[in-house]
Amino acid sequence: MSYNNIITEYAEDIGYITIDRPKKLNALNKETISELHDAFEEMEQEEEVRVIIVTGSGEKAFVAGADIAEFSDFSEAEGKELARKGQQDLFDFVAHLSKPVIAAVNGFALGGGLELAMACHVRVASDNAKMGLPEVSLGLIPGYGGTQRLPQLVGRGKALEMIITGGMISANDGLSHGLVNHVVPQDELVVFSEKIASKMAKNSPLAISAAIKAVNANYQESVNGFEAEIDAFGSCFGTDDFKEGTSAFLEKRKPNF
Ligand code: COA
């Protein structure tokens, strides 16, 4: 598939998605959100892809937020629809993807940009990254899951401080608050993310998918996470990956999933 606002690449078992609107600091307009949905869906279905790395074009920004120019004259109903559709098509979609997604945060991750990074399963930030949810400075609140996912990662107190001040924090502050998993020099960002991806890619794709599902269950209001874990654990026993993983261990060889 070809896209206007993103670049997709494939190398061995990794799928790469680069958000490519550098002149607008990779801001997410509707078309970009829709293309991202399609690219994630395409990579989820592509059997060769085990892990997805998403990053931003250029050295300045991962994503500087939703495209403000696009919604500046929206009504209440349009605003609500924007948030609902965005959450369904991209942010929840990524969070619940059956393959792991690593956000390689290469610069500003603001508003929808930080929300996209938070929807990913792992975040690696370059040392120049700056992160925040500045929506209140626009008379808005975060609408792509930021009010929910930020407290999950950094705790309620720090999340409320970040959301209400609308301020940005550095990559190292993000690391100390649990917002990002790692901070690396900018020129090592992709290679470092690939190292994590390779570790993931050696493991059972079916077990990884079940693990993502079980962890996500903790954050779903109507779902008992412990029950979800029991179900997912049990279902692993019916898979070829389980047979291969346990046989390989007993035969003292590496598994081939
Ligand atoms: N939506 C639309 N356009 C955006 C954008 C966004 N979220 N963020 C940046 N841009 C555009 C700017 O309008 C500018 O376009 P122009 O050259 O056509 O005027 C271009 O990207 C470069 O941005 P600029 O503001 O000139 O860069 P800067 O280095 O001075 O500042 C930021 C960088 C990130 C601090 C600043 O762009 C910013 O505050 N962006 C908005 C962040 C935000 O509020 N995000 C949440 C949205 S809900």
Short mmCIF file of C-alpha atoms and ligand atoms in Angstrom, two decimals:
data_model
loop_
_atom_site.label_atom_id
_atom_site.label_comp_id
_atom_site.label_asym_id
_atom_site.label_seq_id
_atom_site.Cartn_x
_atom_site.Cartn_y
_atom_site.Cartn_z
CA MET A 1 0.00 0.00 0.00
CA SER A 2 1.27 3.53 -0.67
CA TYR A 3 0.74 6.43 1.70
CA ASN A 4 0.98 10.24 1.57
CA ASN A 5 1.98 10.99 5.16
CA ILE A 6 3.82 7.94 6.40
CA ILE A 7 6.60 5.65 5.18
CA THR A 8 6.46 1.91 5.74
CA GLU A 9 9.48 -0.36 5.46
CA TYR A 10 10.17 -3.99 6.16
CA ALA A 11 13.49 -5.54 7.17
CA GLU A 12 13.61 -9.17 8.26
CA ASP A 13 11.10 -9.52 11.07
CA ILE A 14 10.66 -5.81 11.87
CA GLY A 15 8.10 -3.45 10.33
CA TYR A 16 8.98 0.25 10.41
CA ILE A 17 6.46 3.08 10.30
CA THR A 18 7.77 6.64 9.97
CA ILE A 19 5.34 9.53 10.32
CA ASP A 20 6.49 11.85 7.56
CA ARG A 21 5.19 15.40 7.77
CA PRO A 22 8.38 17.03 9.06
CA LYS A 23 7.35 20.57 7.99
CA LYS A 24 4.39 20.26 10.37
CA LEU A 25 6.48 18.44 12.98
CA ASN A 26 4.64 15.26 12.01
CA ALA A 27 1.32 16.55 13.41
CA LEU A 28 -1.48 14.00 13.11
CA ASN A 29 -4.16 15.12 10.68
CA LYS A 30 -7.10 12.85 9.90
CA GLU A 31 -5.44 11.38 6.82
CA THR A 32 -2.30 10.48 8.79
CA ILE A 33 -4.37 8.80 11.51
CA SER A 34 -6.21 6.80 8.89
CA GLU A 35 -2.96 5.83 7.13
CA LEU A 36 -1.40 4.81 10.44
CA HIS A 37 -4.39 2.57 11.11
CA ASP A 38 -3.99 0.93 7.72
CA ALA A 39 -0.22 0.48 8.14
CA PHE A 40 -0.54 -1.09 11.60
CA GLU A 41 -3.29 -3.37 10.30
CA GLU A 42 -1.17 -4.34 7.28
CA MET A 43 1.82 -5.16 9.50
CA GLU A 44 -0.32 -7.08 11.96
CA GLN A 45 -1.49 -9.30 9.10
CA GLU A 46 1.96 -9.69 7.53
CA GLU A 47 3.22 -12.96 8.98
CA GLU A 48 6.93 -12.11 8.62
CA VAL A 49 6.58 -9.03 10.85
CA ARG A 50 7.16 -9.86 14.53
CA VAL A 51 7.65 -6.35 15.95
CA ILE A 52 6.75 -2.85 14.76
CA ILE A 53 8.85 0.27 15.37
CA VAL A 54 7.13 3.64 14.92
CA THR A 55 9.05 6.91 14.77
CA GLY A 56 8.89 10.43 13.33
CA SER A 57 10.64 11.89 10.31
CA GLY A 58 13.51 14.33 10.91
CA GLU A 59 15.46 15.08 14.05
CA LYS A 60 13.08 17.49 15.72
CA ALA A 61 9.78 15.75 16.32
CA PHE A 62 8.20 12.38 16.90
CA VAL A 63 4.75 13.96 16.63
CA ALA A 64 3.89 17.50 17.82
CA GLY A 65 0.26 16.60 18.42
CA ALA A 66 -3.01 16.41 16.59
CA ASP A 67 -3.15 18.87 13.68
CA ILE A 68 -4.52 22.00 15.35
CA ALA A 69 -5.33 23.68 12.02
CA GLU A 70 -7.69 20.86 11.14
CA PHE A 71 -10.00 21.08 14.16
CA SER A 72 -9.86 24.78 15.11
CA ASP A 73 -13.46 25.42 13.97
CA PHE A 74 -15.00 22.17 15.22
CA SER A 75 -18.30 22.02 17.14
CA GLU A 76 -18.79 20.00 20.35
CA ALA A 77 -20.19 17.09 18.35
CA GLU A 78 -17.32 17.17 15.89
CA GLY A 79 -14.81 17.32 18.72
CA LYS A 80 -16.37 14.28 20.37
CA GLU A 81 -16.37 12.37 17.11
CA LEU A 82 -12.73 13.33 16.48
CA ALA A 83 -11.69 11.83 19.82
CA ARG A 84 -13.87 8.74 19.49
CA LYS A 85 -12.76 7.91 15.97
CA GLY A 86 -9.09 8.61 16.73
CA GLN A 87 -9.15 6.41 19.82
CA GLN A 88 -10.86 3.55 17.97
CA ASP A 89 -8.87 3.74 14.75
CA LEU A 90 -5.41 4.36 16.11
CA PHE A 91 -4.70 4.69 19.81
CA ASP A 92 -6.75 1.76 21.16
CA PHE A 93 -6.01 -0.14 17.99
CA VAL A 94 -2.26 0.09 18.64
CA ALA A 95 -2.59 -0.64 22.37
CA HIS A 96 -4.49 -3.85 21.57
CA LEU A 97 -2.43 -4.94 18.58
CA SER A 98 -1.39 -8.58 18.73
CA LYS A 99 2.22 -7.67 17.88
CA PRO A 100 4.48 -5.52 20.05
CA VAL A 101 4.91 -1.90 19.02
CA ILE A 102 7.96 0.12 20.07
CA ALA A 103 7.76 3.92 19.93
CA ALA A 104 11.15 5.38 19.03
CA VAL A 105 10.54 8.91 20.31
CA ASN A 106 12.99 11.04 18.33
CA GLY A 107 12.01 14.55 19.49
CA PHE A 108 8.84 16.44 20.51
CA ALA A 109 6.08 14.05 21.58
CA LEU A 110 3.24 16.40 22.44
CA GLY A 111 -0.50 15.91 22.77
CA GLY A 112 -1.52 13.20 20.31
CA GLY A 113 2.17 12.43 19.81
CA LEU A 114 2.70 11.50 23.43
CA GLU A 115 -0.67 9.72 23.38
CA LEU A 116 0.51 7.63 20.43
CA ALA A 117 3.79 6.82 22.20
CA MET A 118 1.83 5.85 25.33
CA ALA A 119 -0.46 3.57 23.32
CA CYS A 120 2.63 1.68 22.13
CA HIS A 121 3.90 -1.18 24.28
CA VAL A 122 7.44 0.12 24.85
CA ARG A 123 8.91 3.62 24.55
CA VAL A 124 12.54 4.44 23.78
CA ALA A 125 13.34 8.17 23.77
CA SER A 126 16.28 10.03 22.29
CA ASP A 127 18.03 12.35 24.71
CA ASN A 128 16.62 15.45 22.98
CA ALA A 129 12.99 14.28 23.30
CA LYS A 130 10.49 16.56 25.02
CA MET A 131 7.16 15.21 26.13
CA GLY A 132 3.93 16.75 27.32
CA LEU A 133 0.19 17.10 27.01
CA PRO A 134 -0.26 20.84 26.30
CA GLU A 135 -3.98 20.67 25.38
CA VAL A 136 -5.18 22.87 28.27
CA SER A 137 -3.17 25.72 26.75
CA LEU A 138 -5.52 25.41 23.74
CA GLY A 139 -8.69 25.27 25.84
CA LEU A 140 -8.88 21.51 25.43
CA ILE A 141 -8.00 18.35 27.30
CA PRO A 142 -6.16 15.33 25.89
CA GLY A 143 -8.63 13.36 23.74
CA TYR A 144 -6.69 10.39 22.47
CA GLY A 145 -6.43 8.52 25.76
CA GLY A 146 -3.92 10.82 27.48
CA THR A 147 -5.98 11.34 30.64
CA GLN A 148 -6.11 7.56 31.08
CA ARG A 149 -2.71 6.30 29.92
CA LEU A 150 -0.54 9.01 31.48
CA PRO A 151 -1.68 8.22 35.07
CA GLN A 152 -1.23 4.51 34.32
CA LEU A 153 2.42 5.15 33.50
CA VAL A 154 3.50 7.95 35.83
CA GLY A 155 0.87 7.91 38.59
CA ARG A 156 -2.05 10.28 39.18
CA GLY A 157 -0.10 13.08 40.83
CA LYS A 158 2.56 13.52 38.16
CA ALA A 159 -0.03 13.02 35.40
CA LEU A 160 -2.27 15.74 36.79
CA GLU A 161 0.71 18.07 37.15
CA MET A 162 1.73 17.46 33.52
CA ILE A 163 -1.81 17.78 32.17
CA ILE A 164 -2.77 20.86 34.19
CA THR A 165 0.47 22.79 33.68
CA GLY A 166 0.61 21.66 30.05
CA GLY A 167 4.39 21.70 30.46
CA MET A 168 6.98 19.52 28.75
CA ILE A 169 9.39 17.16 30.48
CA SER A 170 12.78 16.00 29.27
CA ALA A 171 13.59 12.45 28.21
CA ASN A 172 15.52 11.87 31.45
CA ASP A 173 12.64 13.16 33.57
CA GLY A 174 10.37 10.88 31.54
CA LEU A 175 12.66 7.99 32.40
CA SER A 176 12.64 8.73 36.10
CA HIS A 177 8.83 8.89 36.11
CA GLY A 178 8.35 5.68 34.10
CA LEU A 179 6.99 7.46 31.05
CA VAL A 180 9.73 6.03 28.83
CA ASN A 181 11.58 2.74 29.20
CA HIS A 182 14.98 3.93 27.93
CA VAL A 183 16.83 7.10 26.93
CA VAL A 184 19.61 6.91 24.35
CA PRO A 185 21.57 9.37 22.18
CA GLN A 186 19.55 10.34 19.12
CA ASP A 187 21.87 8.60 16.65
CA GLU A 188 21.47 5.32 18.56
CA LEU A 189 17.68 5.45 18.83
CA VAL A 190 16.74 3.11 16.01
CA VAL A 191 19.57 0.62 16.61
CA PHE A 192 18.69 0.44 20.31
CA SER A 193 14.99 -0.05 19.47
CA GLU A 194 15.99 -2.80 17.03
CA LYS A 195 17.92 -4.58 19.79
CA ILE A 196 14.78 -4.71 21.92
CA ALA A 197 12.78 -5.77 18.86
CA SER A 198 15.19 -8.66 18.16
CA LYS A 199 14.82 -9.98 21.70
CA MET A 200 11.04 -9.89 21.29
CA ALA A 201 11.18 -11.50 17.85
CA LYS A 202 12.89 -14.61 19.25
CA ASN A 203 9.88 -15.39 21.45
CA SER A 204 6.58 -17.05 20.64
CA PRO A 205 4.32 -14.65 18.70
CA LEU A 206 1.24 -16.39 20.07
CA ALA A 207 2.47 -16.07 23.66
CA ILE A 208 3.40 -12.41 23.09
CA SER A 209 -0.07 -11.72 21.75
CA ALA A 210 -1.65 -13.46 24.78
CA ALA A 211 0.63 -11.50 27.14
CA ILE A 212 -0.38 -8.14 25.62
CA LYS A 213 -4.03 -9.11 25.93
CA ALA A 214 -3.66 -10.18 29.56
CA VAL A 215 -1.74 -7.05 30.58
CA ASN A 216 -4.28 -4.81 28.83
CA ALA A 217 -7.08 -6.58 30.72
CA ASN A 218 -5.86 -4.83 33.87
CA TYR A 219 -6.99 -1.52 32.42
CA GLN A 220 -10.42 -2.53 31.17
CA GLU A 221 -13.23 -1.57 33.49
CA SER A 222 -15.50 -4.58 32.93
CA VAL A 223 -12.78 -7.23 32.69
CA ASN A 224 -11.23 -9.17 35.58
CA GLY A 225 -7.53 -9.18 34.71
CA PHE A 226 -6.72 -12.27 36.79
CA GLU A 227 -9.49 -14.23 35.04
CA ALA A 228 -8.27 -12.93 31.67
CA GLU A 229 -4.78 -14.14 32.54
CA ILE A 230 -6.07 -17.60 33.50
CA ASP A 231 -7.92 -17.86 30.16
CA ALA A 232 -4.95 -16.61 28.13
CA PHE A 233 -2.53 -18.88 30.02
CA GLY A 234 -4.75 -21.89 29.36
CA SER A 235 -5.14 -21.08 25.68
CA CYS A 236 -1.33 -21.11 25.25
CA PHE A 237 -1.35 -24.86 26.01
CA GLY A 238 -3.31 -25.48 22.80
CA THR A 239 -0.73 -23.81 20.54
CA ASP A 240 2.08 -25.17 18.40
CA ASP A 241 4.31 -22.49 19.92
CA PHE A 242 3.87 -24.09 23.35
CA LYS A 243 4.81 -27.51 21.96
CA GLU A 244 7.84 -26.04 20.20
CA GLY A 245 8.95 -23.91 23.17
CA THR A 246 8.78 -26.71 25.72
CA SER A 247 10.25 -29.34 23.36
CA ALA A 248 13.15 -27.03 22.51
CA PHE A 249 13.88 -26.49 26.21
CA LEU A 250 13.82 -30.22 26.98
CA GLU A 251 15.93 -31.01 23.90
CA LYS A 252 18.43 -28.27 24.86
CA ARG A 253 18.02 -26.34 21.59
CA LYS A 254 16.74 -22.92 20.60
CA PRO A 255 13.02 -22.80 19.76
CA ASN A 256 11.97 -22.03 16.23
CA PHE A 257 8.68 -20.16 16.41
N1 COA B 1 -0.68 21.07 14.58
C1 COA B 1 -0.51 21.72 13.41
N2 COA B 1 0.65 22.28 13.05
C2 COA B 1 1.68 22.16 13.89
C3 COA B 1 1.57 21.50 15.12
C4 COA B 1 0.33 20.94 15.46
N3 COA B 1 0.12 20.26 16.59
N4 COA B 1 2.76 21.57 15.76
C5 COA B 1 3.60 22.24 14.94
N5 COA B 1 2.94 22.61 13.81
C6 COA B 1 3.47 23.35 12.66
C7 COA B 1 3.58 24.83 12.96
O1 COA B 1 2.33 25.48 12.78
C8 COA B 1 4.61 25.24 11.94
O2 COA B 1 3.99 25.33 10.69
P1 COA B 1 4.31 26.59 9.70
O3 COA B 1 5.79 26.50 9.43
O4 COA B 1 3.47 26.31 8.49
O5 COA B 1 3.93 27.82 10.45
C9 COA B 1 5.55 24.03 11.89
O6 COA B 1 4.79 22.95 12.39
C10 COA B 1 6.77 24.19 12.75
O7 COA B 1 6.37 24.50 14.07
P2 COA B 1 6.89 25.77 14.90
O8 COA B 1 5.88 26.08 15.95
O9 COA B 1 7.29 26.87 13.97
O10 COA B 1 8.22 25.14 15.55
P3 COA B 1 8.92 25.61 16.91
O11 COA B 1 10.23 24.91 16.93
O12 COA B 1 8.90 27.07 17.03
O13 COA B 1 7.98 25.02 18.09
C11 COA B 1 6.64 23.35 19.19
C12 COA B 1 7.84 23.63 18.26
C13 COA B 1 6.42 21.84 19.20
C14 COA B 1 6.93 23.85 20.59
C15 COA B 1 5.39 24.07 18.61
O14 COA B 1 5.26 23.75 17.23
C16 COA B 1 4.11 23.72 19.29
O15 COA B 1 3.84 24.17 20.40
N6 COA B 1 3.23 22.91 18.64
C17 COA B 1 1.93 22.58 19.11
C18 COA B 1 2.01 21.55 20.23
C19 COA B 1 0.61 21.24 20.76
O16 COA B 1 -0.06 22.06 21.33
N7 COA B 1 0.19 19.98 20.56
C20 COA B 1 -1.07 19.50 21.02
C21 COA B 1 -2.09 19.61 19.96
S1 COA B 1 -3.68 19.05 20.52
#
